[in-house]
Amino acid sequence: MSEQKQHILTEKEYQKIVKDKEPKRPVVRNCIRAFLVGGFICMLGQAISDIYIYFFNFTEKSAGNPTSATLIFISVLLTSLGIYDHIAQWAGAGTAIPVTGFANSMASAALEHRTEGYVLGVGSNMFKLAGSVIVFGVFSAFIIALIRTLVSMIGGA
Amino acid sequence: MEIYFWAFVVGGLICVIGQLLLDLGRFTPAHTVTILVVAGAILSGLELYQPLIDFAGAGASVPITSFGNALVQGALSEAKQSGLVGIVTGIFEVTSAGISSAIVFAFMASLLFRPKG
């Protein structure tokens, strides 16, 4: 009897033990790193956007597209050279949250699976990580735009 | 130059939110990024994201939250012109540059480079 009771207890306590044994995550340190690197990437984006505005006659609004394309290019290049993953290891969310992280996930999936061929490897694995962003982004955008449009239709009529 | 300061602060803070979701919320990176995209879409639907871009520039337009915003804005502007069908036809209108350039560059990388450990 008692043995069985103890068994149940250890089963229940197992998660707690796992949690205690797990190394504590240095949350504050990680947040500072994410803040510094994420902030720097956004500041770089601001500089690129200003270059497009001042030297290539883009407006503040139209400069957004070439700016993200440029950041994506830099990110893919750094991923290909193996540099981005080193920065990402240090910066955590600081490199994952900017649009560069989206490009990094696509480029690293493309590189990782190229040995399986260009169609089955590169083509079908490129969106392995980025796919969920697009699926949930598009679906939530659809619902939100639908609500907004219906509300304005009813309000307008 | 003030915009550079705010781009740094706001962009950094969005990344800190992501880091907290990873560390305290125990979400995977894929879940974290997905949550932020949906959050950006919701803020966009409430008309709160464009003011953030006006205030912080690239600090709001570079993080992935702006992808959700751009999807909603593309759908809404097209819906204004052609009604409900516009939601579907307009969704990728603004984000085309980001997605197509990511596909093109990532594919070119797979042609030119080998994975590095």
Short mmCIF file of C-alpha atoms in Angstrom, two decimals:
data_model
loop_
_atom_site.label_atom_id
_atom_site.label_comp_id
_atom_site.label_asym_id
_atom_site.label_seq_id
_atom_site.Cartn_x
_atom_site.Cartn_y
_atom_site.Cartn_z
CA MET A 1 0.00 0.00 0.00
CA SER A 2 2.54 2.50 1.17
CA GLU A 3 4.81 1.64 -1.70
CA GLN A 4 2.03 2.39 -4.15
CA LYS A 5 1.30 5.68 -2.43
CA GLN A 6 4.89 6.67 -2.70
CA HIS A 7 4.84 5.77 -6.36
CA ILE A 8 1.94 8.13 -6.94
CA LEU A 9 3.74 10.85 -5.03
CA THR A 10 6.91 10.56 -7.03
CA GLU A 11 4.86 10.57 -10.19
CA LYS A 12 3.26 13.82 -9.08
CA GLU A 13 6.49 15.31 -7.88
CA TYR A 14 8.33 14.33 -11.01
CA GLN A 15 7.44 17.54 -12.82
CA LYS A 16 8.49 19.58 -9.81
CA ILE A 17 11.82 17.78 -9.61
CA VAL A 18 12.38 18.33 -13.32
CA LYS A 19 11.58 22.00 -12.87
CA ASP A 20 13.98 22.34 -9.94
CA LYS A 21 16.80 20.54 -11.73
CA GLU A 22 16.38 22.58 -14.89
CA PRO A 23 18.98 25.34 -15.05
CA LYS A 24 17.45 28.72 -14.24
CA ARG A 25 17.03 30.86 -17.28
CA PRO A 26 18.85 34.16 -16.96
CA VAL A 27 15.71 36.11 -17.92
CA VAL A 28 17.03 39.60 -17.15
CA ARG A 29 20.28 39.02 -19.03
CA ASN A 30 18.40 37.56 -22.01
CA CYS A 31 16.03 40.53 -22.08
CA ILE A 32 18.88 43.05 -22.03
CA ARG A 33 20.58 41.24 -24.93
CA ALA A 34 17.29 41.02 -26.86
CA PHE A 35 16.70 44.72 -26.26
CA LEU A 36 20.17 45.76 -27.43
CA VAL A 37 20.35 43.59 -30.55
CA GLY A 38 16.68 44.03 -31.51
CA GLY A 39 16.96 47.78 -31.01
CA PHE A 40 20.14 47.89 -33.08
CA ILE A 41 18.54 45.98 -35.99
CA CYS A 42 15.58 48.39 -35.96
CA MET A 43 17.93 51.38 -35.88
CA LEU A 44 19.78 49.89 -38.84
CA GLY A 45 16.42 49.55 -40.60
CA GLN A 46 15.75 53.23 -39.90
CA ALA A 47 19.11 54.15 -41.41
CA ILE A 48 18.47 52.04 -44.54
CA SER A 49 15.03 53.57 -44.92
CA ASP A 50 16.52 57.09 -44.64
CA ILE A 51 19.09 56.22 -47.31
CA TYR A 52 16.26 55.18 -49.65
CA ILE A 53 14.36 58.40 -48.86
CA TYR A 54 17.30 60.82 -49.30
CA PHE A 55 19.22 59.21 -52.15
CA PHE A 56 16.62 57.27 -54.14
CA ASN A 57 13.59 59.58 -53.85
CA PHE A 58 11.37 57.18 -51.94
CA THR A 59 8.69 58.56 -49.64
CA GLU A 60 8.47 57.63 -45.98
CA LYS A 61 5.73 55.12 -46.82
CA SER A 62 7.18 53.62 -50.00
CA ALA A 63 10.63 53.17 -48.41
CA GLY A 64 9.27 50.36 -46.20
CA ASN A 65 9.38 47.69 -48.91
CA PRO A 66 12.97 48.20 -50.14
CA THR A 67 14.06 48.53 -46.50
CA SER A 68 12.71 45.13 -45.51
CA ALA A 69 14.08 43.62 -48.73
CA THR A 70 17.53 45.01 -47.88
CA LEU A 71 17.36 43.72 -44.30
CA ILE A 72 16.24 40.33 -45.62
CA PHE A 73 19.17 40.30 -48.05
CA ILE A 74 21.65 41.09 -45.26
CA SER A 75 20.08 38.43 -43.05
CA VAL A 76 20.21 35.73 -45.76
CA LEU A 77 23.83 36.61 -46.53
CA LEU A 78 24.85 36.44 -42.86
CA THR A 79 22.94 33.15 -42.50
CA SER A 80 24.75 31.69 -45.52
CA LEU A 81 28.11 32.68 -44.06
CA GLY A 82 27.18 31.08 -40.73
CA ILE A 83 27.37 34.42 -38.89
CA TYR A 84 23.67 34.99 -38.16
CA ASP A 85 23.31 31.88 -36.01
CA HIS A 86 26.22 32.99 -33.84
CA ILE A 87 24.57 36.36 -33.23
CA ALA A 88 21.22 34.63 -32.66
CA GLN A 89 22.70 32.40 -29.99
CA TRP A 90 23.76 35.47 -28.07
CA ALA A 91 20.76 37.68 -28.78
CA GLY A 92 17.80 35.29 -28.51
CA ALA A 93 14.59 37.07 -29.43
CA GLY A 94 16.61 40.14 -30.47
CA THR A 95 17.38 38.44 -33.78
CA ALA A 96 14.24 36.25 -33.99
CA ILE A 97 11.58 38.98 -33.78
CA PRO A 98 12.79 41.45 -36.43
CA VAL A 99 12.00 40.57 -40.06
CA THR A 100 15.60 39.35 -40.33
CA GLY A 101 14.65 36.36 -38.16
CA PHE A 102 11.92 35.43 -40.64
CA ALA A 103 14.47 35.49 -43.47
CA ASN A 104 16.99 33.60 -41.36
CA SER A 105 14.51 30.76 -40.73
CA MET A 106 13.83 30.46 -44.47
CA ALA A 107 17.47 30.63 -45.53
CA SER A 108 18.68 28.17 -42.91
CA ALA A 109 15.90 25.70 -43.81
CA ALA A 110 16.81 26.07 -47.49
CA LEU A 111 20.50 25.45 -46.81
CA GLU A 112 19.90 22.61 -44.40
CA HIS A 113 17.75 20.61 -46.81
CA ARG A 114 19.59 21.24 -50.08
CA THR A 115 21.15 17.78 -49.92
CA GLU A 116 17.62 16.34 -50.33
CA GLY A 117 17.31 18.07 -53.69
CA TYR A 118 15.98 21.40 -54.83
CA VAL A 119 12.32 20.41 -55.15
CA LEU A 120 11.82 18.02 -52.25
CA GLY A 121 14.52 19.56 -50.04
CA VAL A 122 14.79 23.30 -50.60
CA GLY A 123 11.37 23.95 -52.09
CA SER A 124 9.26 22.04 -49.64
CA ASN A 125 11.23 22.85 -46.48
CA MET A 126 11.81 26.57 -46.94
CA PHE A 127 8.54 27.48 -45.20
CA LYS A 128 8.84 24.85 -42.49
CA LEU A 129 9.27 27.53 -39.80
CA ALA A 130 8.11 30.63 -41.65
CA GLY A 131 4.92 28.90 -42.77
CA SER A 132 3.15 29.21 -39.43
CA VAL A 133 3.80 32.96 -39.45
CA ILE A 134 2.17 33.29 -42.86
CA VAL A 135 -0.74 30.94 -42.10
CA PHE A 136 -1.70 32.52 -38.78
CA GLY A 137 -0.90 36.02 -40.01
CA VAL A 138 -3.10 35.66 -43.08
CA PHE A 139 -5.94 33.95 -41.25
CA SER A 140 -6.07 36.47 -38.42
CA ALA A 141 -5.74 39.33 -40.92
CA PHE A 142 -8.65 37.86 -42.88
CA ILE A 143 -10.89 37.68 -39.80
CA ILE A 144 -9.93 41.18 -38.62
CA ALA A 145 -10.36 42.75 -42.06
CA LEU A 146 -13.70 40.94 -42.45
CA ILE A 147 -14.98 42.33 -39.13
CA ARG A 148 -13.74 45.83 -39.96
CA THR A 149 -15.27 45.78 -43.43
CA LEU A 150 -18.61 44.44 -42.23
CA VAL A 151 -18.75 47.00 -39.43
CA SER A 152 -18.02 49.87 -41.82
CA MET A 153 -20.60 48.51 -44.32
CA ILE A 154 -23.30 48.38 -41.63
CA GLY A 155 -22.18 51.72 -40.24
CA GLY A 156 -22.10 53.27 -43.71
CA ALA A 157 -25.55 52.00 -44.74
CA MET B 1 17.71 62.02 -35.31
CA GLU B 2 15.18 61.54 -32.57
CA ILE B 3 13.51 58.84 -34.66
CA TYR B 4 16.66 56.70 -34.31
CA PHE B 5 16.35 56.77 -30.54
CA TRP B 6 12.72 55.74 -30.61
CA ALA B 7 13.34 53.10 -33.29
CA PHE B 8 15.93 51.57 -30.98
CA VAL B 9 13.75 51.74 -27.86
CA VAL B 10 10.46 50.54 -29.39
CA GLY B 11 12.11 47.86 -31.55
CA GLY B 12 14.12 46.69 -28.56
CA LEU B 13 11.03 46.56 -26.34
CA ILE B 14 9.11 44.45 -28.86
CA CYS B 15 12.04 42.02 -28.83
CA VAL B 16 11.97 42.01 -25.02
CA ILE B 17 8.28 41.01 -25.16
CA GLY B 18 9.33 38.16 -27.45
CA GLN B 19 12.10 37.17 -25.06
CA LEU B 20 9.67 37.13 -22.12
CA LEU B 21 7.28 34.91 -24.09
CA LEU B 22 10.21 32.54 -24.71
CA ASP B 23 11.62 32.53 -21.17
CA LEU B 24 8.64 33.05 -18.89
CA GLY B 25 5.82 31.89 -21.16
CA ARG B 26 7.87 28.84 -22.22
CA PHE B 27 6.69 29.16 -25.81
CA THR B 28 8.78 27.80 -28.67
CA PRO B 29 10.31 30.40 -31.02
CA ALA B 30 7.73 29.47 -33.67
CA HIS B 31 4.86 30.05 -31.22
CA THR B 32 6.39 33.34 -30.05
CA VAL B 33 6.74 34.74 -33.56
CA THR B 34 3.22 33.57 -34.44
CA ILE B 35 1.77 35.25 -31.33
CA LEU B 36 3.49 38.52 -32.24
CA VAL B 37 2.22 38.42 -35.83
CA VAL B 38 -1.35 37.92 -34.64
CA ALA B 39 -0.86 40.67 -32.03
CA GLY B 40 0.30 43.01 -34.80
CA ALA B 41 -2.78 42.15 -36.86
CA ILE B 42 -5.09 42.85 -33.90
CA LEU B 43 -3.39 46.19 -33.13
CA SER B 44 -3.75 47.03 -36.81
CA GLY B 45 -7.46 46.25 -36.73
CA LEU B 46 -7.81 48.61 -33.77
CA GLU B 47 -5.97 51.34 -35.73
CA LEU B 48 -3.17 51.35 -33.16
CA TYR B 49 -0.25 50.12 -35.25
CA GLN B 50 0.12 53.01 -37.72
CA PRO B 51 0.47 55.55 -34.87
CA LEU B 52 3.27 53.37 -33.49
CA ILE B 53 5.03 53.43 -36.88
CA ASP B 54 4.59 57.21 -37.07
CA PHE B 55 6.18 57.47 -33.64
CA ALA B 56 8.98 54.90 -33.85
CA GLY B 57 9.63 54.41 -37.58
CA ALA B 58 11.60 51.24 -38.23
CA GLY B 59 11.25 50.37 -34.53
CA ALA B 60 7.69 49.36 -35.37
CA SER B 61 8.04 48.42 -39.04
CA VAL B 62 11.02 46.04 -38.75
CA PRO B 63 9.74 43.63 -36.03
CA ILE B 64 7.55 40.79 -37.29
CA THR B 65 4.47 42.42 -35.70
CA SER B 66 4.45 44.78 -38.69
CA PHE B 67 3.88 41.76 -40.94
CA GLY B 68 0.49 41.24 -39.28
CA ASN B 69 -0.18 44.97 -39.60
CA ALA B 70 0.72 44.99 -43.30
CA LEU B 71 -1.54 42.00 -44.02
CA VAL B 72 -4.54 43.73 -42.41
CA GLN B 73 -3.82 47.11 -44.05
CA GLY B 74 -3.47 45.51 -47.49
CA ALA B 75 -6.75 43.65 -47.04
CA LEU B 76 -8.59 46.74 -45.75
CA SER B 77 -7.42 49.12 -48.47
CA GLU B 78 -8.40 46.63 -51.20
CA ALA B 79 -11.72 45.91 -49.47
CA LYS B 80 -12.50 49.63 -49.52
CA GLN B 81 -12.27 49.59 -53.31
CA SER B 82 -13.82 46.26 -54.27
CA GLY B 83 -15.84 45.12 -51.27
CA LEU B 84 -15.57 41.82 -49.41
CA VAL B 85 -13.65 40.06 -52.22
CA GLY B 86 -10.92 42.66 -51.74
CA ILE B 87 -10.02 41.13 -48.38
CA VAL B 88 -8.71 38.02 -50.11
CA THR B 89 -7.19 39.76 -53.12
CA GLY B 90 -5.52 42.49 -51.05
CA ILE B 91 -4.03 40.53 -48.16
CA PHE B 92 -0.56 40.18 -49.72
CA GLU B 93 -0.57 43.58 -51.39
CA VAL B 94 1.78 45.27 -48.90
CA THR B 95 3.79 42.22 -47.79
CA SER B 96 4.69 41.02 -51.28
CA ALA B 97 8.15 42.61 -51.15
CA GLY B 98 9.10 40.89 -47.92
CA ILE B 99 7.87 37.43 -48.84
CA SER B 100 9.10 37.37 -52.42
CA SER B 101 12.52 38.79 -51.57
CA ALA B 102 12.89 36.25 -48.75
CA ILE B 103 12.03 33.41 -51.16
CA VAL B 104 14.37 34.69 -53.91
CA PHE B 105 17.33 35.36 -51.62
CA ALA B 106 16.91 32.15 -49.63
CA PHE B 107 16.76 30.11 -52.84
CA MET B 108 19.82 31.87 -54.23
CA ALA B 109 21.61 31.09 -50.97
CA SER B 110 20.80 27.40 -51.36
CA LEU B 111 22.31 27.50 -54.86
CA LEU B 112 25.50 29.23 -53.77
CA PHE B 113 26.25 28.11 -50.21
CA ARG B 114 26.59 24.97 -48.17
CA PRO B 115 25.30 24.86 -44.59
CA LYS B 116 27.84 25.97 -42.01
CA GLY B 117 28.05 24.22 -38.67
#
